[in-house]
Coordinates of C-alpha atoms in Angstrom, one line a residue:
Chain A
M222 CA 19.3 81.5 22.4
T223 CA 22.6 80.7 20.7
F224 CA 24.2 80.4 24.2
V225 CA 21.4 78.2 25.5
N226 CA 22.1 76.1 22.5
W227 CA 25.6 76.0 23.2
L228 CA 25.0 75.2 26.9
K229 CA 22.4 72.3 26.2
R230 CA 25.1 70.7 23.8
H231 CA 28.0 70.9 26.5
L232 CA 26.1 70.2 29.6
V233 CA 27.7 66.9 30.5
V234 CA 31.3 68.6 29.8
I235 CA 30.4 71.6 31.8
A236 CA 28.9 69.6 34.5
G237 CA 31.7 67.1 34.6
L238 CA 34.4 69.6 35.0
I239 CA 32.5 71.2 38.0
T240 CA 32.9 67.7 39.4
L241 CA 36.4 67.8 38.5
G242 CA 36.8 71.2 40.1
Y243 CA 35.3 70.4 43.2
L244 CA 37.7 67.1 43.4
L245 CA 40.6 69.1 43.0
L246 CA 39.7 72.3 44.9
P247 CA 41.0 70.9 48.1
N248 CA 44.7 69.9 46.7
V249 CA 44.8 73.5 45.1
V250 CA 43.8 75.0 48.4
V251 CA 46.7 72.4 50.0
T252 CA 49.4 73.9 47.3
V253 CA 48.8 77.4 47.7
F254 CA 48.7 77.2 51.5
S255 CA 52.2 75.5 51.7
F256 CA 53.5 79.0 50.9
N257 CA 51.6 80.6 53.7
K258 CA 53.0 82.1 56.8
P259 CA 50.5 81.7 59.3
K260 CA 50.0 83.8 62.3
G261 CA 48.9 81.4 64.8
R262 CA 49.1 77.8 65.3
F263 CA 46.6 77.1 62.6
N264 CA 47.2 77.3 58.9
Y265 CA 43.6 78.1 57.9
Q266 CA 44.1 82.0 56.9
W267 CA 46.0 83.3 54.2
Q268 CA 48.5 85.8 55.7
Q269 CA 52.0 86.2 53.4
F270 CA 53.9 84.3 51.2
S271 CA 56.7 82.7 52.3
L272 CA 59.0 79.9 51.2
D273 CA 60.0 78.7 54.7
A274 CA 58.2 75.5 54.8
W275 CA 59.3 74.4 51.5
K276 CA 63.0 75.3 52.7
D277 CA 62.6 73.1 55.8
P278 CA 59.9 70.7 55.2
C279 CA 61.4 68.2 58.4
G280 CA 61.1 71.5 60.8
V281 CA 58.1 70.6 62.7
A282 CA 59.1 67.7 65.8
D283 CA 57.9 64.3 65.0
M284 CA 56.4 65.1 61.7
C285 CA 58.9 63.1 59.4
G286 CA 59.2 60.3 61.8
S287 CA 55.6 59.9 61.5
L288 CA 56.0 59.9 57.6
S289 CA 58.8 57.4 57.8
I290 CA 56.6 55.0 60.1
S291 CA 53.8 55.3 57.3
L292 CA 56.0 54.7 54.3
Q293 CA 57.3 51.4 56.3
I294 CA 54.2 50.3 57.2
A295 CA 52.8 51.0 53.4
F296 CA 55.8 49.1 51.9
W297 CA 55.4 46.3 54.0
A298 CA 51.5 46.1 53.8
T299 CA 51.9 46.2 50.2
I300 CA 54.3 43.6 49.8
G301 CA 52.1 41.2 52.0
A302 CA 48.7 42.0 50.6
T303 CA 49.9 41.9 47.2
A304 CA 51.6 38.3 47.4
L305 CA 48.4 36.9 49.5
G306 CA 45.8 38.4 47.3
T307 CA 47.5 37.4 44.1
M308 CA 47.7 34.0 45.3
I309 CA 43.9 34.0 46.3
A310 CA 43.1 35.6 43.2
F311 CA 44.6 32.9 40.8
A312 CA 43.1 30.2 42.7
L313 CA 39.7 31.6 42.2
V314 CA 39.9 32.3 38.6
R315 CA 41.8 29.3 37.7
Y316 CA 40.3 26.7 39.9
R317 CA 36.9 25.3 40.6
F318 CA 36.6 24.0 44.0
R319 CA 34.3 23.8 46.9
A320 CA 33.9 26.6 49.3
R321 CA 34.4 28.9 46.4
G322 CA 31.4 30.7 47.3
A323 CA 32.2 31.2 50.9
V324 CA 35.8 32.4 49.9
N325 CA 34.1 34.9 47.5
S326 CA 32.3 36.3 50.7
L327 CA 35.1 36.2 52.9
I328 CA 36.8 38.6 50.1
F329 CA 34.0 40.9 49.9
L330 CA 33.2 41.2 53.6
P331 CA 35.8 43.5 54.5
M332 CA 35.2 45.9 51.8
A333 CA 31.6 46.0 52.6
M334 CA 32.3 46.7 56.4
P335 CA 32.6 50.3 57.8
E336 CA 35.8 50.9 58.9
V337 CA 34.9 51.5 62.3
V338 CA 33.3 48.2 62.8
M339 CA 36.4 46.4 61.6
A340 CA 38.9 48.5 64.0
A341 CA 36.7 48.3 66.8
S342 CA 36.5 44.4 66.5
L343 CA 40.2 44.1 65.8
L344 CA 40.9 46.1 68.9
T345 CA 38.8 43.6 71.0
L346 CA 40.9 40.7 69.5
F347 CA 44.0 42.4 70.1
L348 CA 43.2 43.5 73.8
N349 CA 41.9 39.9 74.7
M350 CA 45.1 38.4 73.3
G351 CA 47.2 40.8 75.3
A352 CA 49.1 42.0 72.1
Q353 CA 51.2 44.9 72.4
L354 CA 49.7 47.6 70.2
G355 CA 52.3 49.2 67.7
F356 CA 54.1 48.8 64.5
W357 CA 53.0 45.1 64.3
T358 CA 49.4 45.3 65.1
I359 CA 49.0 48.3 62.4
L360 CA 50.7 46.4 59.9
I361 CA 48.6 43.2 60.5
A362 CA 45.3 45.6 60.1
H363 CA 46.5 46.8 57.0
I364 CA 47.3 43.7 55.5
M365 CA 43.9 42.5 56.3
F366 CA 42.2 45.3 54.7
C367 CA 44.0 45.8 51.7
L368 CA 43.8 42.0 50.8
S369 CA 40.7 42.2 49.5
F370 CA 41.3 45.1 47.0
V371 CA 44.3 43.5 45.7
V372 CA 42.3 40.3 45.3
T373 CA 39.6 42.5 43.0
A374 CA 42.2 43.9 41.0
V375 CA 44.1 40.8 40.2
K376 CA 41.0 39.0 39.7
A377 CA 39.9 41.5 37.0
R378 CA 43.1 41.2 34.8
V379 CA 43.4 37.7 35.3
M380 CA 39.9 37.0 34.5
S381 CA 40.1 38.7 31.2
M382 CA 43.1 36.8 30.3
D383 CA 43.0 34.3 27.2
P384 CA 43.8 30.8 28.7
R385 CA 44.6 29.6 25.3
L386 CA 48.1 31.4 25.9
E387 CA 49.2 29.4 28.5
Q388 CA 47.8 26.5 26.6
A389 CA 49.7 27.5 23.6
A390 CA 53.1 28.1 25.9
Q391 CA 52.2 24.1 27.2
D392 CA 52.0 23.1 23.8
L393 CA 55.2 24.4 23.0
Y394 CA 57.0 22.3 25.7
A395 CA 57.1 25.0 28.4
G396 CA 57.2 23.7 31.9
P397 CA 54.4 24.9 34.5
L398 CA 57.2 27.1 36.1
Q399 CA 58.2 28.4 32.8
T400 CA 54.5 29.1 31.7
F401 CA 53.9 30.8 34.9
L402 CA 57.0 33.1 34.8
R403 CA 57.0 33.9 30.9
V404 CA 53.6 34.0 30.0
T405 CA 51.0 34.1 33.1
L406 CA 53.0 36.5 34.9
P407 CA 53.6 39.2 32.4
I408 CA 50.3 39.4 31.3
A409 CA 48.5 39.5 34.9
A410 CA 51.5 42.0 35.6
P411 CA 49.4 45.3 35.1
G412 CA 46.4 43.8 37.5
I413 CA 49.1 43.0 40.1
A414 CA 50.7 46.4 39.9
A415 CA 47.2 48.2 40.1
G416 CA 46.5 46.2 43.2
A417 CA 49.8 46.8 44.7
L418 CA 49.5 50.9 44.1
L419 CA 45.8 50.4 45.6
A420 CA 47.2 48.6 48.7
F421 CA 50.1 51.4 49.2
A422 CA 47.6 54.1 48.8
L423 CA 45.2 52.4 51.1
S424 CA 47.6 51.5 53.7
F425 CA 49.3 54.8 53.7
D426 CA 46.4 57.1 54.0
D427 CA 44.3 54.7 56.6
F428 CA 43.4 56.7 59.7
I429 CA 40.4 55.1 61.2
I430 CA 41.7 51.5 61.5
T431 CA 45.1 52.9 62.2
N432 CA 43.9 55.1 65.2
F433 CA 42.2 52.5 67.1
N434 CA 45.2 49.8 66.8
A435 CA 48.1 51.8 66.9
G436 CA 48.9 52.4 70.6
S437 CA 51.4 55.0 71.2
T438 CA 52.8 54.7 67.6
V439 CA 51.9 58.0 65.3
T440 CA 51.8 57.4 61.8
F441 CA 51.4 60.5 59.2
P442 CA 47.5 60.3 59.3
M443 CA 47.3 60.2 63.0
F444 CA 50.0 63.4 63.0
V445 CA 47.7 65.2 60.8
W446 CA 44.7 64.4 63.1
G447 CA 46.6 65.4 66.1
S448 CA 47.7 68.6 64.6
A449 CA 44.2 69.5 63.8
Q450 CA 43.7 70.1 67.3
R451 CA 47.1 71.2 68.4
G452 CA 47.8 73.2 65.4
T453 CA 48.6 72.7 61.9
P454 CA 52.2 73.4 60.9
V455 CA 52.4 74.5 57.2
Q456 CA 54.8 71.7 56.8
I457 CA 51.8 69.2 56.4
N458 CA 50.7 71.0 53.4
V459 CA 54.3 70.9 51.5
I460 CA 53.8 66.8 52.3
G461 CA 50.5 67.0 50.9
T462 CA 51.5 69.0 47.7
T463 CA 54.5 66.8 47.1
M464 CA 52.5 63.5 47.5
F465 CA 49.8 64.8 44.8
L466 CA 52.7 65.8 42.3
V467 CA 54.6 62.4 43.1
A468 CA 51.5 60.6 42.3
V469 CA 50.6 62.5 38.8
L470 CA 54.2 62.2 37.8
L471 CA 54.3 58.5 38.6
V472 CA 50.9 57.5 36.8
L473 CA 52.2 59.8 33.9
G474 CA 55.4 58.3 33.6
S475 CA 54.0 54.8 33.8
M476 CA 51.5 55.9 30.6
V477 CA 54.6 57.1 28.6
V478 CA 56.4 53.8 29.0
S479 CA 53.3 51.7 28.4
N480 CA 52.7 53.8 25.2
R481 CA 56.2 53.6 24.0
R482 CA 56.1 49.6 24.8
N483 CA 52.9 49.4 22.7
K484 CA 54.3 51.4 19.6
Q485 CA 57.6 49.0 19.9
K486 CA 55.4 46.1 19.5
P487 CA 55.2 44.7 15.7
L488 CA 51.9 43.7 15.1
Chain B
M125 CA 46.0 44.5 13.6
A126 CA 44.8 44.0 10.0
T127 CA 48.0 41.7 9.4
L128 CA 46.7 39.0 11.7
T129 CA 45.0 36.6 9.3
E130 CA 43.7 34.5 12.1
A131 CA 42.8 36.9 14.5
P132 CA 41.1 35.4 17.8
P133 CA 37.6 36.3 18.5
P134 CA 38.0 39.5 20.5
L135 CA 37.4 39.1 24.2
T136 CA 34.5 41.5 25.6
P137 CA 35.4 42.4 29.1
T138 CA 31.9 41.7 30.0
A139 CA 32.4 37.9 28.8
P140 CA 31.0 35.7 31.3
E141 CA 33.4 33.8 33.4
K142 CA 35.1 30.9 31.6
K143 CA 35.1 27.8 32.6
P144 CA 38.4 27.4 33.9
P145 CA 40.4 24.2 32.5
R146 CA 40.9 21.2 35.0
K147 CA 44.5 21.1 36.3
R148 CA 46.5 18.5 37.6
G149 CA 47.2 19.2 41.4
R150 CA 43.8 18.8 43.1
F151 CA 45.0 20.8 46.3
T152 CA 46.9 23.4 44.2
P153 CA 43.9 26.1 44.7
Y154 CA 43.9 25.3 48.4
W155 CA 47.6 25.9 48.7
L156 CA 47.2 29.2 47.0
L157 CA 44.3 30.2 49.4
L158 CA 45.5 29.3 52.6
P159 CA 47.7 32.0 53.7
G160 CA 45.2 34.6 52.8
I161 CA 42.3 33.1 53.9
L162 CA 43.9 32.2 57.3
W163 CA 44.9 35.9 57.5
L164 CA 41.1 36.8 57.2
L165 CA 39.9 34.2 59.2
V166 CA 42.1 35.4 62.0
F167 CA 42.2 38.8 61.8
F168 CA 38.9 39.7 60.5
A169 CA 36.3 37.0 61.2
L170 CA 37.5 35.9 64.6
P171 CA 37.5 39.5 65.8
M172 CA 34.0 40.1 64.8
I173 CA 33.4 36.6 67.1
Y174 CA 35.2 38.4 69.8
Q175 CA 33.1 41.6 69.5
A176 CA 30.1 39.5 69.5
S177 CA 30.7 38.2 72.6
T178 CA 32.1 41.8 74.1
S179 CA 28.8 43.1 73.3
V180 CA 27.0 40.7 75.7
Q181 CA 29.3 41.1 78.4
T182 CA 29.0 43.1 82.0
G183 CA 31.4 44.3 84.4
S184 CA 34.0 47.1 84.4
L185 CA 37.4 47.9 83.5
E186 CA 38.9 47.2 86.8
E187 CA 37.5 44.3 87.7
G188 CA 36.8 42.8 84.3
Y189 CA 34.5 41.7 81.9
K190 CA 32.2 38.6 81.9
V191 CA 29.6 37.4 79.2
T192 CA 26.5 37.3 81.3
W193 CA 24.2 37.4 77.9
H194 CA 23.4 41.1 78.9
L195 CA 21.3 41.9 75.6
A196 CA 19.9 45.0 77.3
T197 CA 23.2 46.8 76.1
Y198 CA 21.6 46.8 72.7
W199 CA 18.5 48.3 73.7
D200 CA 20.1 50.9 75.8
A201 CA 22.7 51.8 73.2
L202 CA 19.7 52.5 70.6
S203 CA 17.6 54.2 73.0
Q204 CA 20.3 56.4 74.0
Y205 CA 22.4 57.0 70.5
W206 CA 19.3 56.5 68.0
P207 CA 19.9 60.5 67.0
Q208 CA 23.2 59.6 66.0
F209 CA 22.0 56.5 64.4
L210 CA 19.6 58.4 62.2
R211 CA 21.8 61.3 61.0
S212 CA 24.5 58.8 60.0
I213 CA 21.9 57.4 57.6
L214 CA 20.6 60.6 56.6
Y215 CA 24.2 62.2 56.1
A216 CA 25.4 59.3 54.2
G217 CA 22.2 59.0 51.9
A218 CA 22.5 62.8 51.1
A219 CA 26.0 62.1 50.3
T220 CA 25.5 59.1 48.0
V221 CA 22.8 61.1 46.0
L222 CA 24.8 64.0 45.9
C223 CA 28.2 61.8 44.7
L224 CA 25.6 60.2 42.0
V225 CA 24.3 63.5 41.0
L226 CA 28.0 64.9 40.8
G227 CA 30.0 61.8 39.6
Y228 CA 27.9 60.7 36.5
P229 CA 28.6 63.2 34.3
L230 CA 32.1 63.4 34.9
A231 CA 32.0 59.4 34.5
Y232 CA 30.1 60.0 31.4
L233 CA 32.5 62.7 30.3
I234 CA 35.3 60.6 30.7
A235 CA 34.2 57.5 28.8
F236 CA 32.5 59.4 25.9
R237 CA 33.8 63.0 25.4
A238 CA 37.1 63.2 27.0
G239 CA 39.1 62.0 23.6
R240 CA 42.8 62.7 24.3
W241 CA 42.1 64.1 27.5
R242 CA 40.8 61.0 28.9
N243 CA 44.0 59.7 30.5
L244 CA 44.8 63.4 32.3
I245 CA 41.2 63.3 33.6
M246 CA 41.6 60.0 35.1
I247 CA 44.7 60.7 36.7
L248 CA 43.4 63.9 38.2
V249 CA 40.4 61.9 39.2
I250 CA 42.8 59.2 41.1
A251 CA 45.5 61.4 42.2
P252 CA 44.1 63.1 45.1
F253 CA 43.7 59.3 46.5
F254 CA 47.7 59.8 47.1
T255 CA 47.4 62.9 49.0
S256 CA 46.5 62.4 52.5
F257 CA 42.6 62.7 52.8
L258 CA 43.0 64.1 56.4
I259 CA 45.1 67.0 54.5
R260 CA 42.4 67.3 52.0
T261 CA 39.6 67.3 54.4
L262 CA 41.1 69.8 56.3
A263 CA 41.5 72.2 53.5
W264 CA 37.7 72.1 53.4
K265 CA 38.0 74.4 56.6
T266 CA 39.7 76.8 54.9
I267 CA 37.2 76.7 52.1
L268 CA 34.2 76.7 54.1
A269 CA 35.6 79.6 56.5
D270 CA 33.1 81.9 58.3
S271 CA 34.9 84.8 56.5
G272 CA 35.6 82.9 53.4
P273 CA 34.4 83.2 49.9
V274 CA 31.8 80.4 50.0
V275 CA 30.0 81.6 52.7
S276 CA 30.0 85.2 51.5
T277 CA 28.9 83.9 48.2
L278 CA 26.3 81.9 49.7
N279 CA 25.0 85.0 51.8
T280 CA 24.8 87.3 48.9
L281 CA 22.7 84.9 46.7
H282 CA 20.5 84.6 49.9
V283 CA 21.3 80.7 49.9
L284 CA 22.3 80.6 53.5
D285 CA 18.8 81.8 54.5
V286 CA 17.1 79.0 53.0
T287 CA 19.7 76.5 54.4
N288 CA 19.3 78.0 57.7
W289 CA 15.6 77.5 57.5
L290 CA 16.0 73.9 56.4
G291 CA 18.4 73.1 59.3
W292 CA 21.2 72.7 57.2
T293 CA 23.3 75.6 58.3
A294 CA 23.4 77.7 61.2
G295 CA 23.5 81.7 61.2
D296 CA 26.1 83.0 59.3
R297 CA 28.2 79.8 59.2
V298 CA 28.6 76.7 57.1
L299 CA 31.4 75.2 59.1
A300 CA 30.3 73.2 62.0
T301 CA 26.7 72.5 60.2
P302 CA 25.3 69.7 58.9
L303 CA 26.0 71.0 55.4
A304 CA 29.7 71.1 55.9
V305 CA 29.7 67.5 57.1
V306 CA 27.7 66.3 54.1
C307 CA 30.1 68.0 51.7
G308 CA 33.0 66.6 53.2
L309 CA 31.3 63.4 52.9
T310 CA 30.3 63.9 49.1
Y311 CA 33.9 65.1 48.4
N312 CA 35.6 62.3 50.3
F313 CA 33.9 59.3 48.8
L314 CA 33.2 60.8 45.2
P315 CA 36.0 58.8 43.7
F316 CA 34.3 55.9 44.8
M317 CA 31.5 56.5 42.8
I318 CA 33.0 57.8 39.7
L319 CA 35.5 54.7 39.1
P320 CA 32.7 52.2 39.0
L321 CA 30.4 54.7 37.0
Y322 CA 33.0 54.8 34.4
T323 CA 34.0 51.2 34.3
S324 CA 30.5 50.2 33.6
L325 CA 29.9 53.1 31.1
E326 CA 33.0 52.3 29.3
R327 CA 31.6 48.7 28.7
I328 CA 28.9 50.1 26.8
D329 CA 28.9 49.8 23.0
G330 CA 29.1 53.2 21.2
R331 CA 27.2 52.0 18.2
L332 CA 24.2 51.5 20.8
H333 CA 24.1 55.1 20.9
E334 CA 24.0 55.6 17.1
A335 CA 21.3 53.3 16.8
A336 CA 19.3 54.9 19.2
G337 CA 19.9 58.1 17.5
D338 CA 18.9 56.4 13.9
L339 CA 15.9 55.4 15.6
Y340 CA 15.0 59.1 16.4
A341 CA 15.5 59.0 20.1
K342 CA 16.4 62.3 21.6
P343 CA 19.7 62.8 23.4
V344 CA 17.5 62.4 26.6
T345 CA 15.5 59.5 25.8
T346 CA 18.5 57.8 24.8
F347 CA 20.5 58.4 28.1
R348 CA 17.2 57.5 30.0
K349 CA 16.5 54.3 28.0
V350 CA 19.8 53.2 26.8
T351 CA 22.7 54.5 28.6
F352 CA 21.4 54.7 32.4
P353 CA 20.0 51.2 32.3
L354 CA 23.2 49.8 31.0
S355 CA 25.3 51.6 33.7
M356 CA 23.1 50.3 36.3
P357 CA 25.9 47.8 37.7
G358 CA 28.1 50.9 38.0
V359 CA 25.4 52.5 39.9
V360 CA 24.6 50.0 42.3
S361 CA 28.1 49.4 43.2
G362 CA 29.0 53.0 43.1
T363 CA 26.2 53.9 45.6
L364 CA 27.3 51.1 47.8
L365 CA 30.9 52.1 47.8
T366 CA 29.8 55.3 48.7
F367 CA 26.9 54.7 51.4
I368 CA 28.9 52.1 53.5
P369 CA 31.9 53.8 54.3
A370 CA 30.1 57.3 54.7
A371 CA 28.0 55.8 57.1
G372 CA 30.4 54.6 59.3
D373 CA 32.9 57.8 58.9
Y374 CA 33.7 59.7 61.7
V375 CA 36.5 62.2 60.5
N376 CA 34.6 64.3 58.5
A377 CA 31.8 64.7 61.3
D378 CA 34.7 65.7 63.6
L379 CA 36.9 68.1 61.6
L380 CA 34.0 69.8 59.8
G381 CA 31.0 69.4 62.2
S382 CA 29.9 70.1 65.8
T383 CA 28.8 68.2 68.7
D384 CA 25.4 68.4 67.0
T385 CA 26.6 66.6 63.9
R386 CA 28.1 63.5 65.5
M387 CA 27.4 60.4 63.7
V388 CA 27.5 56.7 65.0
G389 CA 31.3 56.4 64.4
N390 CA 32.1 59.2 66.5
V391 CA 29.9 57.6 69.3
I392 CA 31.7 54.3 68.7
Q393 CA 35.4 55.9 68.7
T394 CA 34.5 58.0 71.9
Q395 CA 33.0 54.7 73.7
F396 CA 35.8 52.5 72.8
L397 CA 38.9 54.9 72.7
R398 CA 38.3 57.4 75.7
I399 CA 35.5 56.1 77.9
L400 CA 36.5 52.8 77.6
D401 CA 33.1 51.1 77.7
Y402 CA 33.4 48.3 75.4
P403 CA 30.4 46.3 75.6
T404 CA 28.4 49.6 74.5
A405 CA 30.8 50.1 71.7
A406 CA 30.6 46.7 70.4
A407 CA 26.9 46.7 70.5
L408 CA 26.9 49.9 68.6
S409 CA 29.1 48.6 65.9
F410 CA 27.0 45.7 65.5
I411 CA 23.6 47.6 65.4
L412 CA 25.5 49.8 62.8
M413 CA 26.7 46.6 60.8
A414 CA 23.2 45.2 61.1
A415 CA 21.7 48.2 59.8
I416 CA 23.8 48.6 57.0
L417 CA 23.6 44.8 55.9
F418 CA 19.6 45.2 56.2
M419 CA 19.6 48.3 54.0
V420 CA 22.0 46.8 51.5
T421 CA 20.4 43.7 51.1
L422 CA 17.2 45.4 50.4
Y423 CA 18.7 47.8 47.9
I424 CA 20.4 45.0 46.0
R425 CA 17.1 43.1 45.8
R426 CA 15.2 46.0 44.4
S427 CA 17.7 46.9 41.8
G428 CA 18.2 43.4 40.7
T429 CA 22.0 43.2 40.5
E430 CA 23.2 40.5 42.8
D431 CA 26.4 39.4 40.6
L432 CA 28.3 42.1 42.3
V433 CA 30.8 40.0 44.1

């Protein structure tokens, strides 16, 4: 009876933790199997503990090359999408103008469209234009689909911003540029950072749109996809584990920094 | 906080959009919008038009394609691939329901019960985003493997007998069956459900729960009458963010499924990249898009939250 009561009281917590386990289970498997020494070409069955893959993460032909291509594309796509998206977000929140509704739907549609549809239509355009598929077509596509997510992230932050802060700055004789650089930008920064981070993750991880528009260029997700057919090297798991750890550390680090900043702020 | 003598009224995150102050430059917003909107027009809207025109073309790869308003392509595509369409909608629907059932407790936990663990759990929900989803999907091959723990557990509990009877699994396998594909879809799109749910739950004033309790509402009643209705915006946007990409996905069906679990995405991909039958592929994309738009509009009408955008 007491156990049933305990279960009842903690039902939400237990169910939530089960979901968390479901979310993290593949990451655990990826980490464990990065220490495996597989017998055949595929790394799906546990054989024997080994550090080989960790000692030589770039030991697989073309894998680190594809990783570097993905990082470059993600970097430039993040810069492009963040710059364009932040401008749109500011225009949408701070100004009333005609065609506002149309702009809003144009921003919303790419997020509400199945990736396959966007990928196929973009390929149709590139084929019709006779564009050479490769790095540049991938970059163009990535900026396109990251844009909406950046706009949404920045918009949320700018909308919750008190416009009186800017008015106060102007009352204190700050010029428009000074107001923007010293007041507006610092307050909007977390939103812009969130948008940029999202763009980076989306671009780095995208497979469907890249697969259609890459030509013979191989990004990291495409390498993983190919390896699922040809045989998966253990090094893929090493990269996966590293990416997870880096992400956790980055977020933890940013939290520590912002916590410290909040404590320093005298109120 | 208490030292602020003239504290401004707190800004609630749910506050409606304030009327922005009129600024000087009349054309400033247009300059700000121009580059981004141009990008979307050229690389998002224009391709859709190109694709529409491709879908009514006939011809062959060697001789080139011409617009002949051959609308029969749509009919042929639909009559040939309706099982894949149906499957996409069924799988995506099942995955969405599972995401809601699994995601709600976790979002609730983070919003109301996690206390000082909140940030850590949040990181653990977001961090998998940064590990390639393909690597994680491949990990499911290991988890659901024929000789793996999941299959043997389900076998011992005689769950597989039931799922076999339902047609979700086949024989002693989970891999290469609908169950595996739905499991992968649920897994891949779960964060897209949890995050909007969390955002809308977090906005709920905790005092409302206390008030419900003071009025002798049982926890279940409080949830049914207060929490869940107030989280509706999150439920709606979460369902959309899960269902739409899931319906177009072909990665899970390819990696975890078999030829019997192919979805529309798989067909579009094969038609476009291997068979190079562009008109059929374009027609299929448009049917998928139309089906999704139709269902989404219907759903938004019914759930009554149109201020999503």
